[in-house]
């Protein structure tokens, strides 16, 4: 099977590394350092050069036509990543998004067609240490969506059998995977974790575990999760856990030493996924008449941090922007 991974960040590199054991894998991206490093030295995983060889390219024309394209870019890059996926997959190929946030599947489906677009959610963890160089942090499950029989249109059958094939492939590569009839519930389940953990750790510059050490941050987690839960309920979403606040605390504990992906973005002065995470909760809350002031405030704060990424501001505030506590 030919697989193209669209993206060169932590999760893209992780999936490329694992899947290279069971398929021909190519990565397409725009980050020159990563493309050149992987081309020259391959992928480095947990300090060891690993894996079977992974092809790299800047342009889909330079990779073999793919049976499967996996979009693993940051959510704000989805419009361009979806175009790349559309160009790279075979006529009967599948484009799968495993990205964070809401709105990715709609963009992907608009490019490749609804019958070739698939959505999933992954709890795999990885930290980018440098171009082509990652540290793994947890081997959580990956779920792929399929359409339950009662809701399926005839054309969905093709996609569904692909969901089972891809799941089998992921499992053979050591990526624990399963198909799910309620992918929306799982997407919202992860969205709420990201909405609580990511902006708070990015604004406060603390590892995930520090969030549950103070009553102030616990109250903020409570407020974010209450708002998001109210929006999810109004949309008829069933979450994969009964109590969002407790689940966030549990994940923060389990990933205590992790730097969330948004914290990594802020420390690297990169655009974050705030609009696709808390921004979408605010947008959907507005549409349903549900107030989401804390999610709105976190969105504004992270957007303000993004705007501060100019050399001048960074230089002037270097001292005050130091982490509040040592990051492990
Ligand atoms: O985005 C992340 O960093 C992760 O999804 C999570 C679950 C918040 C853990 O760090």
Coordinates of C-alpha atoms and ligand atoms in Angstrom, one line a residue:
X1 CA 0.0 0.0 0.0
X2 CA 1.2 3.5 -0.8
X3 CA 0.6 6.0 2.0
X4 CA 1.2 9.8 1.8
X5 CA 1.4 11.7 5.1
X6 CA 0.6 15.4 4.6
X7 CA 2.6 17.3 7.2
X8 CA 6.1 17.2 8.8
X9 CA 5.3 18.0 12.4
X10 CA 5.3 15.7 15.5
X11 CA 2.3 13.6 14.7
X12 CA 3.0 13.4 11.0
X13 CA 6.5 12.2 11.7
X14 CA 5.2 9.6 14.3
X15 CA 2.7 8.1 11.8
X16 CA 5.2 8.1 9.0
X17 CA 7.7 6.3 11.3
X18 CA 5.3 3.6 12.4
X19 CA 3.6 3.0 9.1
X20 CA 6.9 2.7 7.2
X21 CA 7.1 -0.8 8.8
X22 CA 4.1 -2.0 6.9
X23 CA 3.7 0.2 3.8
X24 CA 5.5 2.5 1.3
X25 CA 5.4 5.9 3.0
X26 CA 6.0 9.3 1.6
X27 CA 5.8 12.6 3.5
X28 CA 4.8 15.9 1.8
X29 CA 5.5 19.2 3.5
X30 CA 6.8 22.7 3.2
X31 CA 9.2 22.6 6.1
X32 CA 12.5 22.5 4.3
X33 CA 14.6 21.5 7.3
X34 CA 12.4 18.5 8.1
X35 CA 12.2 17.3 4.4
X36 CA 15.9 17.6 3.9
X37 CA 16.8 16.0 7.3
X38 CA 14.5 13.0 6.8
X39 CA 15.7 12.6 3.2
X40 CA 19.3 12.5 4.5
X41 CA 19.2 10.8 7.9
X42 CA 15.7 9.3 8.1
X43 CA 13.4 9.8 11.2
X44 CA 14.8 9.8 14.7
X45 CA 12.4 8.4 17.3
X46 CA 13.1 8.5 21.0
X47 CA 16.8 9.1 20.3
X48 CA 17.3 6.2 17.8
X49 CA 17.4 6.5 14.1
X50 CA 14.5 4.3 13.3
X51 CA 12.3 2.9 10.7
X52 CA 12.2 1.8 7.1
X53 CA 12.9 4.5 4.6
X54 CA 10.4 7.2 4.2
X55 CA 10.2 9.2 0.9
X56 CA 9.9 13.0 1.2
X57 CA 8.6 15.6 -1.3
X58 CA 7.5 19.2 -1.5
X59 CA 5.0 18.5 -4.3
X60 CA 2.4 15.7 -4.7
X61 CA 3.6 15.2 -8.3
X62 CA 6.9 13.9 -6.9
X63 CA 5.3 11.0 -4.9
X64 CA 3.6 7.8 -6.1
X65 CA -0.2 8.0 -6.3
X66 CA -1.5 7.0 -2.8
X67 CA -4.1 4.5 -1.6
X68 CA -4.3 6.5 1.6
X69 CA -3.4 10.1 2.4
X70 CA -3.3 11.0 6.1
X71 CA -3.6 14.7 6.8
X72 CA -1.7 15.6 9.9
X73 CA -0.9 19.3 9.6
X74 CA -2.0 21.9 12.0
X75 CA -5.7 22.7 11.6
X76 CA -5.1 26.2 10.1
X77 CA -3.2 24.5 7.2
X78 CA -6.1 22.2 6.3
X79 CA -7.2 24.2 3.2
X80 CA -3.8 23.7 1.5
X81 CA -3.3 20.2 3.0
X82 CA -6.6 19.1 1.6
X83 CA -5.6 20.2 -1.9
X84 CA -2.4 18.2 -1.6
X85 CA -4.3 15.1 -0.4
X86 CA -6.7 15.5 -3.4
X87 CA -3.8 15.6 -5.8
X88 CA -2.0 12.7 -4.3
X89 CA -4.7 10.0 -3.8
X90 CA -5.7 7.5 -6.5
X91 CA -9.3 7.7 -7.9
X92 CA -10.3 5.0 -5.3
X93 CA -8.0 6.3 -2.6
X94 CA -9.0 7.6 0.8
X95 CA -8.0 10.9 2.5
X96 CA -8.1 10.6 6.3
X97 CA -7.8 13.5 8.7
X98 CA -6.5 12.8 12.2
X99 CA -6.1 16.5 13.1
X100 CA -7.2 18.3 16.2
X101 CA -10.2 20.6 16.3
X102 CA -13.4 20.9 14.3
X103 CA -13.9 21.8 10.7
X104 CA -11.2 19.7 9.1
X105 CA -13.4 16.9 7.6
X106 CA -15.6 19.5 5.8
X107 CA -12.6 21.1 4.1
X108 CA -11.2 17.7 3.2
X109 CA -14.5 16.4 1.8
X110 CA -14.9 19.5 -0.3
X111 CA -11.6 18.7 -2.0
X112 CA -11.7 14.9 -2.4
X113 CA -15.5 14.3 -2.3
X114 CA -17.4 13.0 0.7
X115 CA -17.0 9.3 -0.4
X116 CA -13.2 9.5 -0.3
X117 CA -12.9 11.6 2.9
X118 CA -12.6 9.9 6.3
X119 CA -12.3 11.4 9.8
X120 CA -10.5 9.9 12.8
X121 CA -9.2 10.9 16.1
X122 CA -5.9 9.8 17.7
X123 CA -4.6 9.9 21.3
X124 CA -1.1 9.0 20.2
X125 CA 1.3 11.5 21.7
X126 CA 4.6 12.9 20.3
X127 CA 6.8 15.9 20.9
X128 CA 8.8 17.5 18.1
X129 CA 12.5 17.8 19.2
X130 CA 13.8 19.0 15.9
X131 CA 13.3 18.4 12.1
X132 CA 12.5 14.7 11.7
X133 CA 13.2 14.1 15.4
X134 CA 10.5 13.2 17.8
X135 CA 9.9 11.9 21.3
X136 CA 6.9 9.6 21.8
X137 CA 4.7 10.2 24.8
X138 CA 1.9 7.6 25.1
X139 CA 0.4 5.1 22.7
X140 CA -3.3 6.1 23.0
X141 CA -5.8 4.6 20.6
X142 CA -6.7 5.9 17.1
X143 CA -10.4 5.7 16.1
X144 CA -11.6 5.8 12.5
X145 CA -15.2 6.9 11.7
X146 CA -17.6 4.7 9.8
X147 CA -21.2 5.3 8.9
X148 CA -23.6 3.0 10.8
X149 CA -25.8 0.9 8.6
X150 CA -29.0 2.7 9.4
X151 CA -27.5 6.0 8.3
X152 CA -25.4 4.7 5.4
X153 CA -26.0 5.7 1.8
X154 CA -24.9 3.0 -0.8
X155 CA -21.7 4.9 -1.6
X156 CA -20.6 4.8 2.1
X157 CA -20.0 1.1 1.9
X158 CA -16.8 1.6 0.0
X159 CA -15.5 4.0 2.7
X160 CA -16.5 1.7 5.5
X161 CA -14.6 -1.2 4.1
X162 CA -11.6 1.1 3.8
X163 CA -12.0 2.1 7.5
X164 CA -11.6 -1.6 8.5
X165 CA -8.6 -2.1 6.1
X166 CA -6.9 1.0 7.4
X167 CA -7.5 0.0 11.0
X168 CA -6.0 -3.4 10.4
X169 CA -2.9 -1.7 8.8
X170 CA -2.5 0.6 11.7
X171 CA -2.7 -2.3 14.2
X172 CA -0.1 -4.2 12.2
X173 CA 2.2 -1.1 12.6
X174 CA 1.7 -1.0 16.4
X175 CA -0.7 1.9 16.2
X176 CA -3.6 0.7 18.3
X177 CA -6.7 1.4 16.2
X178 CA -10.4 0.6 15.9
X179 CA -13.4 1.7 13.9
X180 CA -16.1 3.7 15.6
X181 CA -19.8 4.3 14.7
X182 CA -19.8 7.6 16.7
X183 CA -16.7 9.5 15.6
X184 CA -18.4 12.8 16.4
X185 CA -18.6 11.9 20.0
X186 CA -14.9 10.9 20.0
X187 CA -13.9 14.1 18.1
X188 CA -15.8 16.2 20.7
X189 CA -14.3 14.1 23.5
X190 CA -10.8 15.1 22.3
X191 CA -11.8 18.6 21.5
X192 CA -12.9 19.3 25.1
X193 CA -9.5 17.9 26.4
X194 CA -7.7 20.2 24.0
X195 CA -9.9 23.1 24.8
X196 CA -9.1 22.9 28.5
X197 CA -5.4 21.8 28.5
X198 CA -3.9 23.5 25.5
X199 CA -4.7 27.2 25.9
X200 CA -4.2 27.1 29.7
X201 CA -0.8 25.4 29.4
X202 CA 0.2 27.7 26.5
X203 CA -0.8 30.9 28.3
X204 CA 0.7 29.9 31.6
X205 CA 3.7 28.1 30.0
X206 CA 3.4 25.1 32.2
X207 CA 3.4 21.3 31.6
X208 CA 0.0 19.6 31.6
X209 CA 0.4 18.2 35.2
X210 CA 0.8 21.7 36.7
X211 CA -2.8 22.5 35.7
X212 CA -4.2 20.3 38.4
X213 CA -2.0 21.6 41.2
X214 CA -3.8 24.8 41.8
X215 CA -7.4 25.6 42.6
X216 CA -7.3 28.6 40.2
X217 CA -6.4 26.5 37.2
X218 CA -8.9 23.8 38.3
X219 CA -11.6 26.4 38.3
X220 CA -10.7 27.5 34.8
X221 CA -10.8 23.9 33.6
X222 CA -14.2 23.6 35.2
X223 CA -15.4 26.7 33.4
X224 CA -14.0 25.7 30.0
X225 CA -15.4 22.1 30.2
X226 CA -18.9 23.2 31.5
X227 CA -19.3 25.6 28.5
X228 CA -18.0 23.1 26.0
X229 CA -20.2 20.3 27.5
X230 CA -23.2 22.5 27.2
X231 CA -22.5 23.1 23.5
X232 CA -21.9 19.4 22.9
X233 CA -25.1 18.5 24.6
X234 CA -27.1 21.0 22.6
X235 CA -25.7 19.5 19.4
X236 CA -26.8 16.0 20.6
X237 CA -23.2 14.8 20.9
X238 CA -22.6 11.8 23.3
X239 CA -19.1 12.2 24.8
X240 CA -17.0 9.0 25.4
X241 CA -16.8 9.8 29.1
X242 CA -19.4 10.8 31.7
X243 CA -17.7 13.8 33.3
X244 CA -15.5 16.2 31.2
X245 CA -13.9 17.9 34.2
X246 CA -12.8 14.6 35.7
X247 CA -11.6 13.4 32.3
X248 CA -9.4 16.5 31.8
X249 CA -7.9 16.1 35.3
X250 CA -7.2 12.5 34.5
X251 CA -5.5 13.3 31.2
X252 CA -3.5 16.1 32.7
X253 CA -2.3 13.6 35.4
X254 CA -1.5 10.9 32.8
X255 CA 0.4 13.4 30.6
X256 CA 1.8 15.4 33.6
X257 CA 5.3 16.1 32.1
X258 CA 4.0 16.7 28.5
X259 CA 4.2 20.1 26.9
X260 CA 0.8 20.4 25.1
X261 CA 1.0 20.9 21.4
X262 CA -0.2 24.5 21.9
X263 CA 2.5 25.2 24.4
X264 CA 5.1 23.9 22.0
X265 CA 3.6 26.2 19.3
X266 CA 3.8 29.2 21.5
X267 CA 7.3 28.5 22.7
X268 CA 8.3 28.0 19.0
X269 CA 6.4 31.2 18.1
X270 CA 4.2 29.4 15.6
X271 CA 0.6 29.9 14.9
X272 CA -1.6 27.7 17.1
X273 CA -4.8 25.7 16.6
X274 CA -6.8 28.0 18.9
X275 CA -9.4 28.9 16.2
X276 CA -10.1 25.2 15.4
X277 CA -10.4 24.3 19.2
X278 CA -11.8 27.0 21.6
X279 CA -12.7 29.3 18.6
X280 CA -15.0 26.6 17.2
X281 CA -16.7 26.0 20.6
X282 CA -17.4 29.8 20.8
X283 CA -18.7 29.8 17.2
X284 CA -21.0 26.8 17.7
X285 CA -22.1 28.2 21.1
X286 CA -23.1 31.4 19.4
X287 CA -25.1 29.6 16.8
X288 CA -27.0 27.7 19.5
X289 CA -27.4 30.6 21.9
X290 CA -25.1 29.1 24.5
X291 CA -22.7 31.5 26.3
X292 CA -19.0 30.6 26.2
X293 CA -17.2 33.5 27.7
X294 CA -14.2 31.6 29.1
X295 CA -13.6 29.9 25.8
X296 CA -13.9 33.3 24.1
X297 CA -11.4 34.8 26.6
X298 CA -8.9 32.0 26.1
X299 CA -9.2 32.4 22.3
X300 CA -8.5 36.1 22.5
X301 CA -5.6 35.6 24.9
X302 CA -3.9 33.0 22.6
X303 CA -4.6 35.1 19.5
X304 CA -2.9 38.0 21.3
X305 CA 0.1 35.9 22.1
X306 CA 0.3 34.9 18.4
X307 CA 0.3 38.6 17.5
X308 CA 3.2 39.3 19.9
X309 CA 5.6 37.1 17.8
X310 CA 7.6 40.0 16.4
X311 CA 11.3 40.2 17.2
X312 CA 10.7 43.5 18.9
X313 CA 8.0 42.4 21.3
X314 CA 9.8 39.1 22.0
X315 CA 13.0 41.0 22.8
X316 CA 11.3 43.5 25.1
X317 CA 9.3 40.9 27.0
X318 CA 11.9 38.2 27.1
X319 CA 12.4 38.4 30.8
X320 CA 8.7 38.5 31.8
X321 CA 7.8 35.7 29.3
X322 CA 10.0 33.2 30.9
X323 CA 8.2 30.0 32.0
X324 CA 6.6 30.3 35.4
X325 CA 8.2 27.1 36.5
X326 CA 10.9 24.9 35.0
X327 CA 9.6 22.8 32.2
X328 CA 10.8 19.2 32.4
Ligands
LIG1 O1 -2.6 18.6 22.0 C1 -2.1 17.9 22.9 O2 -1.0 18.3 23.5 C2 -2.7 16.7 23.4 O3 -3.8 16.4 22.6 C3 -3.2 16.6 24.9 C4 -4.2 15.5 25.1 C5 -3.7 17.9 25.3 C6 -2.0 16.2 25.8 O4 -0.9 17.1 25.7

